[in-house]
Coordinates of C-alpha atoms and ligand atoms in Angstrom, one line a residue:
X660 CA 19.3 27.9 -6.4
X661 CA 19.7 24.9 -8.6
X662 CA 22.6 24.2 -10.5
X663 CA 21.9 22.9 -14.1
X664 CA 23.4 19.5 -15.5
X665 CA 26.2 21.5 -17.2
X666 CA 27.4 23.5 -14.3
X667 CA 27.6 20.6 -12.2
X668 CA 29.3 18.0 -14.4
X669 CA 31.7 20.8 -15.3
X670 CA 32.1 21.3 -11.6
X671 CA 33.2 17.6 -11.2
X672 CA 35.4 17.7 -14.7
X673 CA 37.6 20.6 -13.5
X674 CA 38.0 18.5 -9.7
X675 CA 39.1 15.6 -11.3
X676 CA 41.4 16.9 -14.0
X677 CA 43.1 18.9 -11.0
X678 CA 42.8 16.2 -9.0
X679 CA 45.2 14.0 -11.6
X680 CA 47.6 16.3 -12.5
X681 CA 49.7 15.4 -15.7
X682 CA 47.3 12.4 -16.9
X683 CA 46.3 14.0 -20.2
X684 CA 44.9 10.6 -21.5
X685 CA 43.1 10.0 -18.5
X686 CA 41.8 13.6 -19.0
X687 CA 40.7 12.9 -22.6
X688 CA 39.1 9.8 -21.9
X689 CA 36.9 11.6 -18.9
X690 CA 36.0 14.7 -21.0
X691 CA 34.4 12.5 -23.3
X692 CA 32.0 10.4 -20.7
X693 CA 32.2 13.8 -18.8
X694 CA 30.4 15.3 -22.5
X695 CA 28.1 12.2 -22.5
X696 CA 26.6 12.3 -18.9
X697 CA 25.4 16.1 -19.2
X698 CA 23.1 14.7 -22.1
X699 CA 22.3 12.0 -18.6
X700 CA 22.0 14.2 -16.0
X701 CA 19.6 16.8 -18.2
X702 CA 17.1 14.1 -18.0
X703 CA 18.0 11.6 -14.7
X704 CA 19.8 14.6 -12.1
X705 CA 19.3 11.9 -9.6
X706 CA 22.6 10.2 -10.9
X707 CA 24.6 13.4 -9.6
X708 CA 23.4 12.3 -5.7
X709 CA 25.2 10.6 -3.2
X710 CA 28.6 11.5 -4.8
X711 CA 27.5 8.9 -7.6
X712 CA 30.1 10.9 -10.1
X713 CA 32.8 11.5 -7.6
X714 CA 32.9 8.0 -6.9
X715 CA 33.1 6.8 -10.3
X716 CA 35.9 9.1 -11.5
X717 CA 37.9 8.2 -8.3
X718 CA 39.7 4.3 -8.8
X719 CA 38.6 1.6 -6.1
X720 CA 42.3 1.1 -5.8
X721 CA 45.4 2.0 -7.5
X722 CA 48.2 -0.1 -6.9
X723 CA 52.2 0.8 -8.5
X724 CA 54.8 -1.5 -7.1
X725 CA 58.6 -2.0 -8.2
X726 CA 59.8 -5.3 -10.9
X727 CA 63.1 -5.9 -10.0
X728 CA 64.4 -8.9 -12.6
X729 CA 67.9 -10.0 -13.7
X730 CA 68.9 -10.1 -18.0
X731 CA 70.7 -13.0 -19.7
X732 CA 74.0 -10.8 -18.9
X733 CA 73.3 -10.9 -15.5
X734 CA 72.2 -6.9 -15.1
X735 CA 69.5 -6.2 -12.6
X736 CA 66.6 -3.8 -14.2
X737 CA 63.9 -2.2 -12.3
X738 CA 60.5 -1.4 -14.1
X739 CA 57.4 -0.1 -12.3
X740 CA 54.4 -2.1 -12.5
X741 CA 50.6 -1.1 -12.2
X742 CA 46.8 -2.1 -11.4
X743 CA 43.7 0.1 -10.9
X744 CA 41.2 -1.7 -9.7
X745 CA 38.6 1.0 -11.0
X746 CA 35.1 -0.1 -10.5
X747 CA 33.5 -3.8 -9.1
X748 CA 29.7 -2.8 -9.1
X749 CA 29.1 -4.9 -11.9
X750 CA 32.0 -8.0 -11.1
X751 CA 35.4 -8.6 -10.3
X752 CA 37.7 -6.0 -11.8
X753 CA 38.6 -7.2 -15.5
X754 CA 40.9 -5.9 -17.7
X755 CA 44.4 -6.1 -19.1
X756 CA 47.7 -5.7 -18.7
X757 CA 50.0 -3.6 -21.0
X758 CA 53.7 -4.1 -21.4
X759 CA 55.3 -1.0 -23.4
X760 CA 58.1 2.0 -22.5
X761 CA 54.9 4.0 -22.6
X762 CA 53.0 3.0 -19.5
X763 CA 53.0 5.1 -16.3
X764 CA 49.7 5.6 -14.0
X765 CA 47.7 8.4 -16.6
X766 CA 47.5 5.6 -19.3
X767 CA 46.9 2.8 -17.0
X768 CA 44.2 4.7 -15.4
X769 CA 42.5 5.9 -18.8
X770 CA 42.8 2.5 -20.3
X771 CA 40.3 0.9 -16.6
X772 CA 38.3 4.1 -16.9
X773 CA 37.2 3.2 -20.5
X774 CA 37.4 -0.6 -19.8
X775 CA 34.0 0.0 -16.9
X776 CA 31.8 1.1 -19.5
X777 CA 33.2 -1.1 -22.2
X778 CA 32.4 -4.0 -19.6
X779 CA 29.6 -2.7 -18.7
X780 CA 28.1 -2.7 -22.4
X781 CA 28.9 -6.3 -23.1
X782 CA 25.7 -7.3 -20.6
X783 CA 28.4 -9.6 -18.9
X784 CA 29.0 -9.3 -15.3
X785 CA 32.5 -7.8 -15.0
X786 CA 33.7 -4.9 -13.1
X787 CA 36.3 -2.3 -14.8
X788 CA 40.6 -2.2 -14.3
X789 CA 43.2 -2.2 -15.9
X790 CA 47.2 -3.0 -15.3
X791 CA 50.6 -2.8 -17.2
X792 CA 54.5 -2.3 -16.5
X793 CA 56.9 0.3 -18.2
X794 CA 59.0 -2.9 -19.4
X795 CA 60.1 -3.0 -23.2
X796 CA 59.1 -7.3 -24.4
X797 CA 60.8 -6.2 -27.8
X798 CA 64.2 -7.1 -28.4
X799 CA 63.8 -9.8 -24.6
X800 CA 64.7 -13.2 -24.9
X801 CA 61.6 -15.5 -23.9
X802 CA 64.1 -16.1 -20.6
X803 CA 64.1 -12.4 -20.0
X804 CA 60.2 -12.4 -20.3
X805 CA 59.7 -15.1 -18.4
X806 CA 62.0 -13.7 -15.5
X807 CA 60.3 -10.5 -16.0
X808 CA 56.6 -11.8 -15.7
X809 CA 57.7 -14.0 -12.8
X810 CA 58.8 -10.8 -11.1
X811 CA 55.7 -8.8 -11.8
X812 CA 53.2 -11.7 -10.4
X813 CA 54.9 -12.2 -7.4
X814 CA 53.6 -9.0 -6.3
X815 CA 50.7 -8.8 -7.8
X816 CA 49.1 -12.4 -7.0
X817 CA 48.0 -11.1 -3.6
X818 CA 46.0 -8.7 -5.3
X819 CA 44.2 -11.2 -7.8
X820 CA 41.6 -13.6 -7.8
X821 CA 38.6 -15.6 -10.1
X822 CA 36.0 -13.5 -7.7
X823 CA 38.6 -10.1 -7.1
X824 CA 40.2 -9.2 -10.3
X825 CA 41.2 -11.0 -13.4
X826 CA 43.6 -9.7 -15.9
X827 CA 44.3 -10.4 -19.8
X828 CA 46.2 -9.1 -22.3
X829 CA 46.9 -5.9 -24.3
X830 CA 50.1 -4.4 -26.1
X831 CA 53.1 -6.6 -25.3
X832 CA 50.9 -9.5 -23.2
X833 CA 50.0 -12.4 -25.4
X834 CA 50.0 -16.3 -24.9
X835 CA 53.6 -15.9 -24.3
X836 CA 53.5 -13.7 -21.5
X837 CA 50.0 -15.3 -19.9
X838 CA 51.5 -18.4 -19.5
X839 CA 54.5 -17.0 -17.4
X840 CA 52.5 -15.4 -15.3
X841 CA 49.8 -17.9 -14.9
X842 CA 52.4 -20.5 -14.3
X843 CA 54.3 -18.3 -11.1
X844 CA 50.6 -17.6 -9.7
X845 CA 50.5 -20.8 -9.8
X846 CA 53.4 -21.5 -8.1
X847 CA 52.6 -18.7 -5.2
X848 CA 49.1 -19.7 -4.8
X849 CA 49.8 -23.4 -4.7
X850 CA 46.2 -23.5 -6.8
X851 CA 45.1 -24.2 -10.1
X852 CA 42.7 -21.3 -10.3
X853 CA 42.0 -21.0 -14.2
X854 CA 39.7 -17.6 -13.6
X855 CA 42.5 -15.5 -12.2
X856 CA 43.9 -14.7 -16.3
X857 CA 42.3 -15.1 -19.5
X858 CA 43.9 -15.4 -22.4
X859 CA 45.6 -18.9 -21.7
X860 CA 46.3 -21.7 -24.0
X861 CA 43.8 -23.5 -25.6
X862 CA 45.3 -27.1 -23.4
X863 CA 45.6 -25.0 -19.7
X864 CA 42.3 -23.4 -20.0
X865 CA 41.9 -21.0 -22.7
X866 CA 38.8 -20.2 -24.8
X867 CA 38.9 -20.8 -28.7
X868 CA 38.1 -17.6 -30.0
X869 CA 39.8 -15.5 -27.0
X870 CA 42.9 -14.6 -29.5
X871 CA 40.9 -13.8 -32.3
X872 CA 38.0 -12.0 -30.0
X873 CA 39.0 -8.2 -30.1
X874 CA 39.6 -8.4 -33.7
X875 CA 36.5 -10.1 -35.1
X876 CA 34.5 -8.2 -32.7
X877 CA 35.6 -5.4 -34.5
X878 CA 34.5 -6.6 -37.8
X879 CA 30.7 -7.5 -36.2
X880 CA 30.3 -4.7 -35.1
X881 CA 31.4 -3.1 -38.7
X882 CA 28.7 -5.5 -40.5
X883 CA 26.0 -4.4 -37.9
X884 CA 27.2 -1.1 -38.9
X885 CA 27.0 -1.5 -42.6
X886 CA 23.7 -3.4 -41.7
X887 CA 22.1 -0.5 -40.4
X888 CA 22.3 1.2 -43.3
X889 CA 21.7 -1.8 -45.5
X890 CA 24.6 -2.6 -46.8
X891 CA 27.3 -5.1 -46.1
X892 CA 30.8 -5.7 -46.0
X893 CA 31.0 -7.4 -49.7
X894 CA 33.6 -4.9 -52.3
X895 CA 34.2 -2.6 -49.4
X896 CA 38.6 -2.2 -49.0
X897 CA 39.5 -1.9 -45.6
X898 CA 43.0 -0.4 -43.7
X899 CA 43.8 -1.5 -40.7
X900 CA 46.4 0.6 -38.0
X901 CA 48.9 -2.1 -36.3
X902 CA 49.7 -5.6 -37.0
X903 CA 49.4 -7.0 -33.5
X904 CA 46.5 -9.2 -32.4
X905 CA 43.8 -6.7 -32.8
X906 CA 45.0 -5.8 -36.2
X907 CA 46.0 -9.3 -37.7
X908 CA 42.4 -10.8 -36.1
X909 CA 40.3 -7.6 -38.2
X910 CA 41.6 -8.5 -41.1
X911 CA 40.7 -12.1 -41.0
X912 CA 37.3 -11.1 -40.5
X913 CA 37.4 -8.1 -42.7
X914 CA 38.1 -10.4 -45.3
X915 CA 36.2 -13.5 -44.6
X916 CA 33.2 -11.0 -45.1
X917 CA 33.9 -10.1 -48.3
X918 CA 36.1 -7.1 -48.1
X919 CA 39.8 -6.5 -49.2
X920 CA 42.0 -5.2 -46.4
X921 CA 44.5 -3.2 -48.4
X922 CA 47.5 -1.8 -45.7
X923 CA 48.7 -2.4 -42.5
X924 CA 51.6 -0.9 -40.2
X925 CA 53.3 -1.4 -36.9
X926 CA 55.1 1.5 -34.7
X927 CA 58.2 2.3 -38.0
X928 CA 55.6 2.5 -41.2
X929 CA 53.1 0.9 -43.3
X930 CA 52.7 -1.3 -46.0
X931 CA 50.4 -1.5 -49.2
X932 CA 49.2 -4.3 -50.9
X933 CA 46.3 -3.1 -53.5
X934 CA 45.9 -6.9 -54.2
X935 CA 44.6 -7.5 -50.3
X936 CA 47.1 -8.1 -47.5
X937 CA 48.8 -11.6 -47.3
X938 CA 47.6 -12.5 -43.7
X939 CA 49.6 -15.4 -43.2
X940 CA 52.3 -14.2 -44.6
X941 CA 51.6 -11.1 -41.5
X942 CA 51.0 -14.1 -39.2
X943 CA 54.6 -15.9 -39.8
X944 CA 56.0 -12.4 -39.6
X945 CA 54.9 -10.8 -36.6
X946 CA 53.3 -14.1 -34.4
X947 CA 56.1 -16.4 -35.2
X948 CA 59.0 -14.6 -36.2
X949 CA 58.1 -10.9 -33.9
X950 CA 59.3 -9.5 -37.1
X951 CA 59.2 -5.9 -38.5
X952 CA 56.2 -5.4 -40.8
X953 CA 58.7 -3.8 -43.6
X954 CA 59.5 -7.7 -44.1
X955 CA 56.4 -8.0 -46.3
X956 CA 57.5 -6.0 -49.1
X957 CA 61.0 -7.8 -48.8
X958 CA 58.9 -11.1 -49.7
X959 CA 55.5 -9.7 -52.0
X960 CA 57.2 -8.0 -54.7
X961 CA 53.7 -5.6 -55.6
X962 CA 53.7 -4.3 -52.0
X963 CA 55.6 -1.2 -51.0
X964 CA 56.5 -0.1 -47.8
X965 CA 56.6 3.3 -46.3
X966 CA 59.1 4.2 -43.8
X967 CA 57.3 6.3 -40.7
X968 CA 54.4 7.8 -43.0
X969 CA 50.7 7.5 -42.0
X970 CA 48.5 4.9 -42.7
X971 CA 45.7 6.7 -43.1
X972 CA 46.9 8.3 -46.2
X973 CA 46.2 4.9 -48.0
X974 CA 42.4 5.4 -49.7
X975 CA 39.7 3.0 -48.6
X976 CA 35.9 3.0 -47.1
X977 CA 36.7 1.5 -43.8
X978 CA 39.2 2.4 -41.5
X979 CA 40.5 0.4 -38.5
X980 CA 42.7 1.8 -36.1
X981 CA 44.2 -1.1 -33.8
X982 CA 47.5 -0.2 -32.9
X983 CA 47.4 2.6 -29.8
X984 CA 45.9 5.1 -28.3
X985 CA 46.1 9.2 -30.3
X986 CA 47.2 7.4 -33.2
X987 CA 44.7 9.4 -35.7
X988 CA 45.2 12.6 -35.5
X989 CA 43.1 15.7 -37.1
X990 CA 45.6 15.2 -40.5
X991 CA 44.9 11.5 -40.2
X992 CA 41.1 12.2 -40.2
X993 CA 41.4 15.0 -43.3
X994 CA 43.3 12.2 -45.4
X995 CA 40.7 9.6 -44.4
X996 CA 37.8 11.9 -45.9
X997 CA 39.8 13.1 -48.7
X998 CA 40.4 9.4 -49.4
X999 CA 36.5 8.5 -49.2
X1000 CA 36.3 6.7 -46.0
X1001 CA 32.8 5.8 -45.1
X1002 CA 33.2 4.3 -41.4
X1003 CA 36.0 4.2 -38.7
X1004 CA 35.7 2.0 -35.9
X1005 CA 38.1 1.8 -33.1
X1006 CA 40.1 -1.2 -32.9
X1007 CA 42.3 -0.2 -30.2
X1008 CA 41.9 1.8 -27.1
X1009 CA 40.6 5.9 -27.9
X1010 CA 42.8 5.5 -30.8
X1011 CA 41.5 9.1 -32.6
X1012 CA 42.1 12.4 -30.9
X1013 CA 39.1 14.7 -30.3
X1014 CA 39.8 16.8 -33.2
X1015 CA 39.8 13.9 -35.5
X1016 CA 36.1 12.9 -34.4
X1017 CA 35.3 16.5 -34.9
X1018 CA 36.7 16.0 -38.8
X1019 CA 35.0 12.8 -39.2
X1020 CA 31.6 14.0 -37.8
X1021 CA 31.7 16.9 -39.7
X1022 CA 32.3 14.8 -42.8
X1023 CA 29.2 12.5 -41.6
X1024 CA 31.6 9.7 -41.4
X1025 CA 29.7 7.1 -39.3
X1026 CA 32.3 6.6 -36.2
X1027 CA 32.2 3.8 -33.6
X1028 CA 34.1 4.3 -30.3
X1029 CA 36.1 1.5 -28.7
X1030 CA 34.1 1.1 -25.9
X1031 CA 31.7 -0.5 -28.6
X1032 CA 33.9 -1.9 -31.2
X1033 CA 36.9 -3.3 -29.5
X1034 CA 34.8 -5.0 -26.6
X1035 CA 34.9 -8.6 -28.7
X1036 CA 38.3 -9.6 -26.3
X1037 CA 36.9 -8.1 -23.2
X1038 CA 33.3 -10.2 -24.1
X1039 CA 35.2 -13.6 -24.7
X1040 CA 37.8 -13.1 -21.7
X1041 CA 33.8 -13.6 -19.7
X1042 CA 33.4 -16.1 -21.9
X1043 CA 36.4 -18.1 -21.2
X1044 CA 35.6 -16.9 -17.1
X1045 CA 32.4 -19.0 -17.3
X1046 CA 34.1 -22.1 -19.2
X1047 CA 36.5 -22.3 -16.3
X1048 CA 33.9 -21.7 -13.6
X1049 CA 31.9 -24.8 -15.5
X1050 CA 34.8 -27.2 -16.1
X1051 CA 33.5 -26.7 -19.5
X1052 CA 35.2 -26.0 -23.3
X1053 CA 33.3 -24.5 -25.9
X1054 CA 33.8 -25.5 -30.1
X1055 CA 35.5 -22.6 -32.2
X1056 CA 31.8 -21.9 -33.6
X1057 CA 29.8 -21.9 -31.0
X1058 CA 32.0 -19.1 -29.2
X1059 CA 32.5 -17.2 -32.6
X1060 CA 28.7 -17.2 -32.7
X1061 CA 28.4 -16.3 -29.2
X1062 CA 30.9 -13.2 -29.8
X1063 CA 28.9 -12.4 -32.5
X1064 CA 26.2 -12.2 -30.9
X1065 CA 27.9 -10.1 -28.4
X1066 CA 28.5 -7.7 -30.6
X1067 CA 25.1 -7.3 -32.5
X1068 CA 24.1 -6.6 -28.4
X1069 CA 26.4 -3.8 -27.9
X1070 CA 25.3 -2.4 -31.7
X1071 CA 21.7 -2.8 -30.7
X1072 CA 22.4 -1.3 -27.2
X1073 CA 24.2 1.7 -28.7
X1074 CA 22.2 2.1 -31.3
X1075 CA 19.1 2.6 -29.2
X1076 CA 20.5 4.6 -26.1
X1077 CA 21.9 7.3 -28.8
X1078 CA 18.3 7.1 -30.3
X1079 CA 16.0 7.2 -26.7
X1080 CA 19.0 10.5 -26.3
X1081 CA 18.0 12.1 -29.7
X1082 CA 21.0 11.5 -30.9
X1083 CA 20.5 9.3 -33.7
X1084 CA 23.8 7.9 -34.9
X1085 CA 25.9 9.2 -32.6
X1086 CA 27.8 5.8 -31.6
X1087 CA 29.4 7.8 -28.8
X1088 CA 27.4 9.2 -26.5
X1089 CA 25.0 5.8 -27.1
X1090 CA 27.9 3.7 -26.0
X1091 CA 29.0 5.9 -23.4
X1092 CA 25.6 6.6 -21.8
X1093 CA 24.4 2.7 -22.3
X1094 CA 27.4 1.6 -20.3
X1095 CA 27.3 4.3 -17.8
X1096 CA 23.1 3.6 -16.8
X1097 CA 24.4 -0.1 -15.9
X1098 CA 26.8 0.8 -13.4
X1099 CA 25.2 3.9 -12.4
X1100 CA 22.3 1.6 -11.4
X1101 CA 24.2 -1.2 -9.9
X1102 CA 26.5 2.0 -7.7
X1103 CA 23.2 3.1 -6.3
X1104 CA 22.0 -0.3 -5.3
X1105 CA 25.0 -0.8 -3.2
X1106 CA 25.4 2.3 -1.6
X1107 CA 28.1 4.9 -0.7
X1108 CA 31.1 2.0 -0.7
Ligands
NDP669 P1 49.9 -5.9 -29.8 O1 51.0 -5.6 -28.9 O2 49.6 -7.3 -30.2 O3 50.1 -5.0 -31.1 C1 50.2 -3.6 -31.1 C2 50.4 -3.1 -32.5 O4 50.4 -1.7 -32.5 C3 51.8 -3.5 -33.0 O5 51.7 -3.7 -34.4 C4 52.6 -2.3 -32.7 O6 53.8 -2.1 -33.5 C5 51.6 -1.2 -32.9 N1 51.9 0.0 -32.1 C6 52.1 0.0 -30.7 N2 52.4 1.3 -30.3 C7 52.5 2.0 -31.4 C8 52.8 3.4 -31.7 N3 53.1 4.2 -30.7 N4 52.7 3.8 -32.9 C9 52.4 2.9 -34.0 N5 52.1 1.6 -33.8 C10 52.2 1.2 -32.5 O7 48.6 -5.2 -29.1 P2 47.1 -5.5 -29.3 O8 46.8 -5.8 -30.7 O9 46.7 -6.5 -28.2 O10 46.5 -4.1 -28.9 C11 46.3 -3.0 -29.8 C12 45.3 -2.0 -29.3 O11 44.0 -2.7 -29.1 C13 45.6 -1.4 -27.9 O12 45.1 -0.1 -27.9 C14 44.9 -2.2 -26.9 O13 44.6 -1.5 -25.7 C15 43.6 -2.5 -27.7 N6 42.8 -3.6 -27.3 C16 43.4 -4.9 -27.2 C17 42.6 -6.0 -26.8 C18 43.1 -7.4 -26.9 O14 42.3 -8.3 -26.7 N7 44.4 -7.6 -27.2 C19 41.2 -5.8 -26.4 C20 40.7 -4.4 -26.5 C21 41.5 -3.4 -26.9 P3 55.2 -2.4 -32.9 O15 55.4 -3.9 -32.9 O16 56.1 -1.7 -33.9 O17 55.3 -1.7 -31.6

């Protein structure tokens, strides 16, 4: 008898999910390719031979080791630090690392499940992981860090290299942090190997454009959005989740193209400014000073801040979740519509919950996954990979248009998988499926490894 796509995918779904116990995010994240490949399999039931599936859902290699690192009062703490290495059939494992009280193995793992297809969709030749540590930056002095990041290379050096796996950033890694750990790989390694981490400064081998990357991707892909439908960016008032580097980037862009980004938040509340966000004075609080974003209405005296409400309350057309993952819940979505929003494209990493995408679709709200939208950082962190393989450094403008370019790519790459699917419009299942041929293809080529 044969068993239909459904069956079987569903088959493979309920294995893995039982497989990771207590990994909801990692479930959510794999329900939603899982949804996406039975539209695949329907039409190519070759991809479900050879394990193909079973392979993919199942990490390369998972690695969790201990952090052990002294404070400025002399205490010893212990955090727990992570890599998956999830898939290389495209490149070395890329992807970043996450520093936040909220990381355990379920988040790292969802975060490198989502990064292969992300990676995948770029067109760039880079493989899918992802890493992170439970330990808190906030509140650290920059000796703590330091001592901290020094302790979390020294085990996982032996595990990196230009040609194995290359991390980056994400939450709680910037410039700060990739310079620590760049500098005691360094030290280990006894080479200057610039491809092991993106993200570095612009005078130690960084990219122009890497900060910015995630952020302005984001906005492209937004224009090619409003594009689509032949319209542009011009009048359109923006709010944006966050006011890290996703967040503070998307709102330069946002308004460079002629919209008005009108409220912003970090993890204790939001603030409104109707007159169009003040980004440097954002910049001076939260990249020099790692201020608190309720500082802005201390300084604009129009603004207001709201304690611990939601964002998404805050009318507008386009809607930008950057800070973290679940952040847009069903509510968030109903007050979005309510409010008149016409796009929301993820920022950060599966930022709205499955029920919110229900609400938005139902409300034909045009909705573009991460995997698509955020992969601007992702695209330049291969961009600043083939500077350092070339000796080479690239202007601000020429990488910005490269990244844009980028982008338009991954639009034009969605656009059209969701359309050869029948599924006009439907961002997700076009970015999912897109990025899933590419390594689908490249996992066959090699064989069962
Ligand atoms: P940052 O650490 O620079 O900024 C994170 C922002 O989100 C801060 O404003 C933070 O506020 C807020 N935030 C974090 N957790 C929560 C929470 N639980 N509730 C509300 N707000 C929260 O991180 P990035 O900007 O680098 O990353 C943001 C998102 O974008 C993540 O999902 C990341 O995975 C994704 N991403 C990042 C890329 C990059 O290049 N950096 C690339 C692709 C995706 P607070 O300071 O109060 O914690």
């Amino acid at each position: 008898m044969r068993v239909n796509a459904r069956d079987r995918v569903t088959a493979i779904y309920e294995q893995v999910r039982a497989r990771n116990a207590g990994e909801p995010e990692f479930h959510q994240a794999a329900a939603e390719v899982f949804e996406s490949l039975q539209v695949v399999l329907e039409r190519r039931p070759e991809y479900a031979e050879s394990g193909l599936l079973e392979r993919l859902f199942e990490p390369e290699r998972q690695i969790i080791f201990r952090v052990p690192w002294v404070d400025d009062d002399g205490h010893v703490h212990v955090n727990r630090g992570f890599r998956v290495q999830y898939n290389s059939a495209l490149g070395p494992y890329k992807g970043g690392l996450r520093f936040h009280p909220s990381v355990n193995l379920g988040i790292v793992k969802f975060l490198g499940f989502e990064q292969i297809f992300k990676n995948s969709l770029t067109g760039l030749p880079i493989g899918g992981g992802k890493g992170g540590s439970d330990f808190d930056p906030k509140g650290r002095t920059d000796a703590e860090v330091m001592r901290f990041c020094q302790s979390f290379m020294t085990e996982l050096h032996r595990h990196l290299g230009e040609y194995t796996d290359v991390p980056a950033g994400d939450i709680g890694v910037g410039g700060r942090e990739i310079g620590y750990l760049f500098g005691q790989y360094k030290r280990l390694t006894n080479v200057y190997e610039s491809g092991v981490l993106t993200g570095k400064g612009l005078t130690w081998g960084g990219s122009q454009v890497r900060r910015e990357a995630t952020g302005y991707g984001v906005a492209y892909f937004v224009a090619e959005m409003a594009k689509a439908v032949g319209r542009d960016l011009d009048g359109t008032t923006a709010v944006v989740s966050g006011s890290g580097n996703v967040a503070i980037y998307a709102i330069e862009k946002i308004a460079q193209l002629g919209g008005t980004v009108v409220a912003c938040s970090d993890s204790a509340g939001y603030i409104v400014d109707e007159k169009g966000i003040d980004l440097d004075l954002v910049k001076e609080i939260k990249e020099q000073r790692r201020g608190r974003i309720s500082e802005y209405a201390d300084v604009v005296s129009h603004a207001r801040f709201v304690s611990g409400g939601s964002v998404w309350e805050v009318p507008c057309d386009v809607a930008l979740p950057c800070a973290t993952q679940n952040e847009l819940d069903e509510d968030a979505a109903r007050a979005l519509v309510k409010g008149g929003v016409r796009v929301v494209a993820e920022g950060a990493n599966m930022p709205t919950t499955p029920e919110a995408i229900k609400v938005l679709r139902e409300a034909k709200v045009a909705f573009a996954p991460g995997k698509a939208a955020n992969a601007g950082g992702v695209a330049t962190s291969a961009l600043e990979m083939q500077q350092n393989a070339s000796r080479d450094s690239w202007s601000f403008e020429y990488t910005d248009e490269r990244l844009a370019g980028i982008m338009a790519g991954i639009h034009e790459r969605t656009v059209a998988t969701a359309e050869e699917y029948g599924l006009p419009g439907d961002y997700v299942h076009g970015a999912n499926i897109a990025g899933f041929v590419k390594v689908a293809d490249a996992m066959n080529a090699l064989g069962v490894i």
